[in-house]
Coordinates of C-alpha atoms in Angstrom, one line a residue:
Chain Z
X1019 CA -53.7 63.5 -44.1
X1020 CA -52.1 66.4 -42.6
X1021 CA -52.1 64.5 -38.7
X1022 CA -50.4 61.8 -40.5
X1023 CA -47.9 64.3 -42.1
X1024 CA -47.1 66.2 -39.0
X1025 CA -46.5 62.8 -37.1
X1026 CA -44.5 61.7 -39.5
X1027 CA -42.4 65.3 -39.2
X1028 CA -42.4 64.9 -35.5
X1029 CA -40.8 61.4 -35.6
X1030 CA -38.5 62.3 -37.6
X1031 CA -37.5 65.1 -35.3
X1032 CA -37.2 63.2 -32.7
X1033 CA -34.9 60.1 -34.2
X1034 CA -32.7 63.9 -35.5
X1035 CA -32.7 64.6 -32.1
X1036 CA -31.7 61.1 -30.7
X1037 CA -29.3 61.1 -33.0
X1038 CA -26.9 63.5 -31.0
X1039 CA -24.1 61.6 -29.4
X1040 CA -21.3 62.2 -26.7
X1041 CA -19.2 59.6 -28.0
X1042 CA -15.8 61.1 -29.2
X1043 CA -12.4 60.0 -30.2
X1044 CA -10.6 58.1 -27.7
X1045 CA -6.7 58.0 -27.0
X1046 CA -5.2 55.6 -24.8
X1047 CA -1.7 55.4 -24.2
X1048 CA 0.2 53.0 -22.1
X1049 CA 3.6 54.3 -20.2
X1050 CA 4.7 51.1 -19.4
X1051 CA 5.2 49.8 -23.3
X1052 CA 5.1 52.9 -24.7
X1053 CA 1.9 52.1 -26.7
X1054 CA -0.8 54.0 -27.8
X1055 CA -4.6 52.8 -29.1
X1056 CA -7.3 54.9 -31.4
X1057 CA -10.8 54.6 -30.9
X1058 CA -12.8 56.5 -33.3
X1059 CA -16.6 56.7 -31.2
X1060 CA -18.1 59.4 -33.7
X1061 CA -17.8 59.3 -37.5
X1062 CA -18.3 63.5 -37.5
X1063 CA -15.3 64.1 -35.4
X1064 CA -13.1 61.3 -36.9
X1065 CA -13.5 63.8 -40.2
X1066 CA -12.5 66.8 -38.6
X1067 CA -9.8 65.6 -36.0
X1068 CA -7.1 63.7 -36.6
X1069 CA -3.8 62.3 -33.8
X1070 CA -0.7 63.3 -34.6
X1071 CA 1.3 62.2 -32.4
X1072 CA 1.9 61.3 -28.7
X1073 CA 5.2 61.4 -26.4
X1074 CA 5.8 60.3 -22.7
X1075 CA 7.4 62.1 -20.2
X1076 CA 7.9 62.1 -16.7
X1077 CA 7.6 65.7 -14.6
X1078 CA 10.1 66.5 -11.7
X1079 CA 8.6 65.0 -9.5
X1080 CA 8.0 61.9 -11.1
X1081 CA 4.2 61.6 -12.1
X1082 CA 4.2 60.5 -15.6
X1083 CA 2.7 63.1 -18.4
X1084 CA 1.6 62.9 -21.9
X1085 CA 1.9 65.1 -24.8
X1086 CA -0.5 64.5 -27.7
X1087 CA -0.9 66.7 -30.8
X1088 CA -4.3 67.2 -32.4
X1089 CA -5.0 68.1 -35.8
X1090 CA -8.4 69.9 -37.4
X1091 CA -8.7 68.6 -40.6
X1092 CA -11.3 70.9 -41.9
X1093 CA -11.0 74.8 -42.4
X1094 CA -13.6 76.1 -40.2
X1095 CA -12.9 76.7 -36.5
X1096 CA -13.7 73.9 -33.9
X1097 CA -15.3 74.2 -30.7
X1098 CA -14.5 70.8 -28.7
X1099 CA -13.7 69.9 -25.3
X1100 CA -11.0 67.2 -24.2
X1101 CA -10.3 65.1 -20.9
X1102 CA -7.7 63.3 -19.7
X1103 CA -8.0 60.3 -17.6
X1104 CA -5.6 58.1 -15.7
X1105 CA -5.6 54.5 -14.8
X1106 CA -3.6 52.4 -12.3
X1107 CA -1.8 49.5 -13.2
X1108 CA -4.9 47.1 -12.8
X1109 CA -7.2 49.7 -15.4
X1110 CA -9.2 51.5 -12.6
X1111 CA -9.7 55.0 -13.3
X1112 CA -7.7 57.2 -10.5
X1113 CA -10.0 59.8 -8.9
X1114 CA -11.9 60.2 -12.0
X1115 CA -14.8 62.2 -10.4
X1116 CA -12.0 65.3 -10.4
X1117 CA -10.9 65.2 -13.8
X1118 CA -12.7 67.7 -15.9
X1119 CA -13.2 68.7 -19.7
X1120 CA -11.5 71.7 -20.9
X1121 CA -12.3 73.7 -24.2
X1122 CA -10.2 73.6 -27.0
X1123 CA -11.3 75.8 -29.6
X1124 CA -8.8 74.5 -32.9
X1125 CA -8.7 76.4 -35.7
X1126 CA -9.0 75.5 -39.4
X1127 CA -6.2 73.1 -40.4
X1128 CA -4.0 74.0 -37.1
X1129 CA -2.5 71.8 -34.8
X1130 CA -2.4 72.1 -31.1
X1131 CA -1.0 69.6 -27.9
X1132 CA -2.6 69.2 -25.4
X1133 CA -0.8 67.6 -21.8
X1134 CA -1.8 65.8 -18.6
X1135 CA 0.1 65.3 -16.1
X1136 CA -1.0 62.1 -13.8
X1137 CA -2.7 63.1 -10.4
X1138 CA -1.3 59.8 -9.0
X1139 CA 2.0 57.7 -9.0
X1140 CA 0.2 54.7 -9.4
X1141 CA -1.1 56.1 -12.7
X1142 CA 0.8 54.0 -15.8
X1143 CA -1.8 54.4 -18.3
X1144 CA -3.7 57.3 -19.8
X1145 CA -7.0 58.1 -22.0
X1146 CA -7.2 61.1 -24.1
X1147 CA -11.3 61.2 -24.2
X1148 CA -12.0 64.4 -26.9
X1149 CA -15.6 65.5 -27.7
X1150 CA -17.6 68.3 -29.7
X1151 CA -18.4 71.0 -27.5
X1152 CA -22.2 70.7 -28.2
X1153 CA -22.3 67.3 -27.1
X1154 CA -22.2 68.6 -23.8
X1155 CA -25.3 69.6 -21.5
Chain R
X362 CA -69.4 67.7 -29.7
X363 CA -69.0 65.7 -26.7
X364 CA -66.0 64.0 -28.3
X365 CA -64.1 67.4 -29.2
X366 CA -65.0 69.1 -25.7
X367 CA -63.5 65.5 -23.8
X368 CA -60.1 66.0 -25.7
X369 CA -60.3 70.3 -25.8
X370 CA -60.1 69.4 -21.6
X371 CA -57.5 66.3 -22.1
X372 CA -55.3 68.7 -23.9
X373 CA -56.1 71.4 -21.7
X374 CA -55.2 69.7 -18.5
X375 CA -51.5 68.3 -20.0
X376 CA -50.7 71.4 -20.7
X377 CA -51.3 73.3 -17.4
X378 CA -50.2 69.5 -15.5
X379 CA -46.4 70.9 -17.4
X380 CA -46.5 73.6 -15.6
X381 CA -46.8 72.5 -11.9
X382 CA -43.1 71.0 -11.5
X383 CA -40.1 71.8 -12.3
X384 CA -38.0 68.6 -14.3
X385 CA -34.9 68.4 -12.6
X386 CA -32.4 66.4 -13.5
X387 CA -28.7 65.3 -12.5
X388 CA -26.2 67.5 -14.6
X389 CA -22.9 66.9 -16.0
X390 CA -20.4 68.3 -14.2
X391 CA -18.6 69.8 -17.3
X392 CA -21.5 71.2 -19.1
X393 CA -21.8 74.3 -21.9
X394 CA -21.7 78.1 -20.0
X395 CA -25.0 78.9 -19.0
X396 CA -23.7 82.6 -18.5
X397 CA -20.6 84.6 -18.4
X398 CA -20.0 84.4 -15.3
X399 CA -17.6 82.4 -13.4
X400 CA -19.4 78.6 -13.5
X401 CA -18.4 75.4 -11.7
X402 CA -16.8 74.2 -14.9
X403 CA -14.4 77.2 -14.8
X404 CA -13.5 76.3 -11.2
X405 CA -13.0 73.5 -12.1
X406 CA -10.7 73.6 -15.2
X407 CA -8.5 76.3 -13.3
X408 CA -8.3 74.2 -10.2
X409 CA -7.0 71.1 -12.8
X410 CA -4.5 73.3 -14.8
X411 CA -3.1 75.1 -11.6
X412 CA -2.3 71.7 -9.6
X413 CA -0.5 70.0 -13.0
X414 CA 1.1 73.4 -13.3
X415 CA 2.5 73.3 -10.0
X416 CA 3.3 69.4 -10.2
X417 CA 4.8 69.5 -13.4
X418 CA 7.2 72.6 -12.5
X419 CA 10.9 71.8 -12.5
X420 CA 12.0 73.9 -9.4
X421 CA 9.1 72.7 -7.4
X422 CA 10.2 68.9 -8.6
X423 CA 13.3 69.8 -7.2
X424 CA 11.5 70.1 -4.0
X425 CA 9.7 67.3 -3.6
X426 CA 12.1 65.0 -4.9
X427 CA 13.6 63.8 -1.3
X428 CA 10.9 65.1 0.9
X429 CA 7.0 66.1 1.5
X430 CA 7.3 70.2 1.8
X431 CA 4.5 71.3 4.2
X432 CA 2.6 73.7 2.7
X433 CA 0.0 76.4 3.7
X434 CA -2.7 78.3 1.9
X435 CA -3.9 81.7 2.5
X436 CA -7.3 82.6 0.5
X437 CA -7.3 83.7 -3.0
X438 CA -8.2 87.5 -3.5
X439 CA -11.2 88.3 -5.2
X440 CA -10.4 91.6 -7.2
X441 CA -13.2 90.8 -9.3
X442 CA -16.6 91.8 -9.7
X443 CA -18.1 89.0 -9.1
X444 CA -19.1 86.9 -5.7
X445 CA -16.9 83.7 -5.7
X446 CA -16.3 82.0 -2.7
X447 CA -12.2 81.8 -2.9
X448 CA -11.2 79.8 0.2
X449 CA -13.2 77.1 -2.2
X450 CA -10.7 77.3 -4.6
X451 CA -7.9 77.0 -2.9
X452 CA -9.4 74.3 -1.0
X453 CA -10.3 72.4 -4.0
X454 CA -6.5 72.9 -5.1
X455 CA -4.9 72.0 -1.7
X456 CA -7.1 68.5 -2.3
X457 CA -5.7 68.1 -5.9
X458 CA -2.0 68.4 -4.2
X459 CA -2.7 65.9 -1.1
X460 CA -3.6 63.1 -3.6
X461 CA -0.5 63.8 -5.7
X462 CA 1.2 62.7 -2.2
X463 CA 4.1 64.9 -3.0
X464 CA 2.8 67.6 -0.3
X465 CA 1.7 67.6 3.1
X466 CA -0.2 70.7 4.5
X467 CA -1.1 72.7 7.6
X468 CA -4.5 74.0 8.0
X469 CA -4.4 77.7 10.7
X470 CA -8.7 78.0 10.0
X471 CA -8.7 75.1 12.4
X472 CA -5.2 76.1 14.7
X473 CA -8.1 77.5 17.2
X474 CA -10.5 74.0 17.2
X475 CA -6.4 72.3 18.0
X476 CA -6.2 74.4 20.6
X477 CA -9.6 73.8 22.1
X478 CA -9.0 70.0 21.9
X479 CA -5.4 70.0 22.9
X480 CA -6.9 72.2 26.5
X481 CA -9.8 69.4 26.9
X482 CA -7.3 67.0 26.9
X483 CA -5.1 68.7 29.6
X484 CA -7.9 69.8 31.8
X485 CA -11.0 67.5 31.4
X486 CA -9.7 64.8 33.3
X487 CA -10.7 62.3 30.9
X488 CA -7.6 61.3 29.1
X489 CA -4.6 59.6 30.0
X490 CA -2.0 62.4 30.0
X491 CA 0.7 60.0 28.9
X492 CA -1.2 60.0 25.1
X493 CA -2.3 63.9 25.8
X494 CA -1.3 66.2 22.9
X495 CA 0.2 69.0 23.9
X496 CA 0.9 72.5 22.1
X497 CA 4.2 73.4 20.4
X498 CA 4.6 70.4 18.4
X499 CA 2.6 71.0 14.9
X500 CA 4.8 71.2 11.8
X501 CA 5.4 74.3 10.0
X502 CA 4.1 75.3 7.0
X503 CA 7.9 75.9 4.6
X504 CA 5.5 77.4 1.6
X505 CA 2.3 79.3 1.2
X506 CA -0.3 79.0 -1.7
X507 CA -2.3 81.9 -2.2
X508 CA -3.6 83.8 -5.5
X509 CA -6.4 86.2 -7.3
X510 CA -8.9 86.8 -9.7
X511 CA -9.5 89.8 -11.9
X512 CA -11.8 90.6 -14.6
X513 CA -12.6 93.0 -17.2
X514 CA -15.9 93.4 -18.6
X515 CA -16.2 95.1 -22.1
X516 CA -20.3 95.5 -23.7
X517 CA -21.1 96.7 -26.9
X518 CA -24.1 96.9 -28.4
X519 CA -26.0 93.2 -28.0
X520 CA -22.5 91.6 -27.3
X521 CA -20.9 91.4 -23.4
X522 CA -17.0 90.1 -23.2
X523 CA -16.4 88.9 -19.9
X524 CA -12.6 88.2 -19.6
X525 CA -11.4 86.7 -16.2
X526 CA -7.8 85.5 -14.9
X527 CA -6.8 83.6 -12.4
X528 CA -3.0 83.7 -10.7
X529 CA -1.6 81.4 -8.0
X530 CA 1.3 81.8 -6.5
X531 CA 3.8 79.3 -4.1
X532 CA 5.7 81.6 -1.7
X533 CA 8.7 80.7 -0.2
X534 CA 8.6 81.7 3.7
X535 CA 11.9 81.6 4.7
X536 CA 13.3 83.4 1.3
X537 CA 10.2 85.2 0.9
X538 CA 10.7 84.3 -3.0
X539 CA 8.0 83.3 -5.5
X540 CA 8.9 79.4 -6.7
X541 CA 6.1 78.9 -9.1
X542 CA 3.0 81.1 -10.7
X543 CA 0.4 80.2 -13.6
X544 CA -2.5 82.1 -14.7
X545 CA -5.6 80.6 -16.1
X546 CA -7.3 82.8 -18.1
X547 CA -11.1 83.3 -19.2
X548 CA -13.1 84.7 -21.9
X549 CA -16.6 84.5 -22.7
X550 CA -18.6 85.9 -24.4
X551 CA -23.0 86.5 -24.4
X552 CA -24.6 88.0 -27.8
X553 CA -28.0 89.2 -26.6
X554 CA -30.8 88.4 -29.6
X555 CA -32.3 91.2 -31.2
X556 CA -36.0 90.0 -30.0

């Protein structure tokens, strides 16, 4: 009885444990129409996060760069990273091995943008990938 | 008896055949700080924020607007107290800027391999001194990137703060002026358990 008990307590560890997920909330914005689409990958964050807003620019130089305002919707300070990726005009990814996650540690209830600037002139489209820190390894 | 002593020596044997090998595994790239020290993640944010810095900078835009400047680096200066292998950095930078194609850049670690190759092609014999490179007609670097890292270490009690910063800098050569500078800044912190 007790085996069957602590097997049962195991499995349910481990499904707890399988249950972590990297998925996040995904931006992805398009600089040619101006668009911009939500994806919502993880019902936790899509409580606690919410978009704003997002505006196009263009730098100098000419690369195009996005601005896009984040919002924590709960009081308690959050500890989550965000990438930006870039895409050519056909949807490949543009050097994707070198862009990295940064921290952003949001406050309760604050607001905060976050920018990318495109690594390429081919890039014309852009995904804003944000995750909770501990889904990281 | 039999039974018990068969899965005592099952149990016993899965336990010391965990211990033999390490697991390895392939890592993210951006993972959680293992320590507070500087970790590839760090390099690797700062190397990301520095080259949009400098590409999004309006003077610097002004620069590249009609031409390629040809640009330089000199090493990073580790003021630190920690061992961090700088020309890496700027390395790793100098690659971000070359697939922006708005820069071009000189490399003077390898001016004395140019040399050596330039000589073999004069004196060897071997190549058709029509096609020969000869010295005195590299392009010169118009701007330097160089930069350095500082830290301050503050412990108390259980808890260490490790605070680190980063500075680049794009010197002008002619002017001798500063056109751009960003600092990336660090913090981290390690609470040591009381057991």
């Amino acid at each position: 009885m007790k085996l069957t008990t602590l097997l049962v307590c195991a499995l349910v560890g481990v499904l707890a444990a399988g249950c972590r997920t990297s998925a996040g909330t995904s931006l992805v914005t398009d600089h040619t129409t101006g668009s911009s689409v939500l994806f919502e990958g993880n019902t936790r964050l899509q409580n606690k996060l919410a978009v704003n807003g997002v505006t196009y620019d263009r730098v100098p130089s000419g690369l195009n760069r996005v601005n896009i305002q984040l919002t924590s919707l709960v009081q308690g300070t959050q500890h989550l990273q965000y990438r930006i990726a870039w895409f050519n005009a056909e949807g490949m990814e543009i050097d994707a091995d070198s862009r990295t996650y940064r921290s952003l540690i949001l406050q309760g209830m604050d607001s905060v943008t976050v920018t990318g600037v495109a690594n390429s002139p081919d890039a014309v489209t852009s995904r804003l990938r944000v995750r909770e820190w501990r889904a990281a390894r | 008896m039999n039974v018990r002593s068969f899965y005592c020596l099952a149990l016993l044997a899965l336990f010391t055949g965990c211990a033999t090998a390490p697991r390895i595994t392939d890592s993210e790239l951006d993972r959680t700080p293992m320590t507070t020290k500087i970790e590839p993640q760090d390099i690797r944010r700062t190397v990301e924020k520095m080259a949009e810095s400098l590409i999004a900078d309006p003077e610097v835009g002004e620069l590249t607007k009609n031409e390629r400047p040809v640009l330089d680096i000199e090493p990073m200066k580790n003021r630190s107290q920690m061992i961090v292998d700088m020309k890496s950095i700027t390395d790793s930078v100098r690659t971000r800027l070359i697939r922006s194609r708005l820069f071009r850049f000189v490399d003077r670690s390898t001016a004395g391999s140019d040399i050596a190759i330039m000589d073999e092609q004069a004196q060897l014999g071997l190549t058709d001194q029509r096609k020969a490179v000869r010295p005195g007609q590299q392009s010169a670097a118009q701007m330097y990137l160089t930069g350095s890292l500082s830290d301050i270490v503050t412990r108390s009690g259980r808890v260490t703060d490790h605070y680190y910063k980063f500075t680049m800098i794009l010197k002008d050569l002619r002017s001798g002026e500063i056109v751009w500078t960003d600092e990336q800044e660090i913090r981290k912190t390690a609470n040591r358990p009381m057991f």
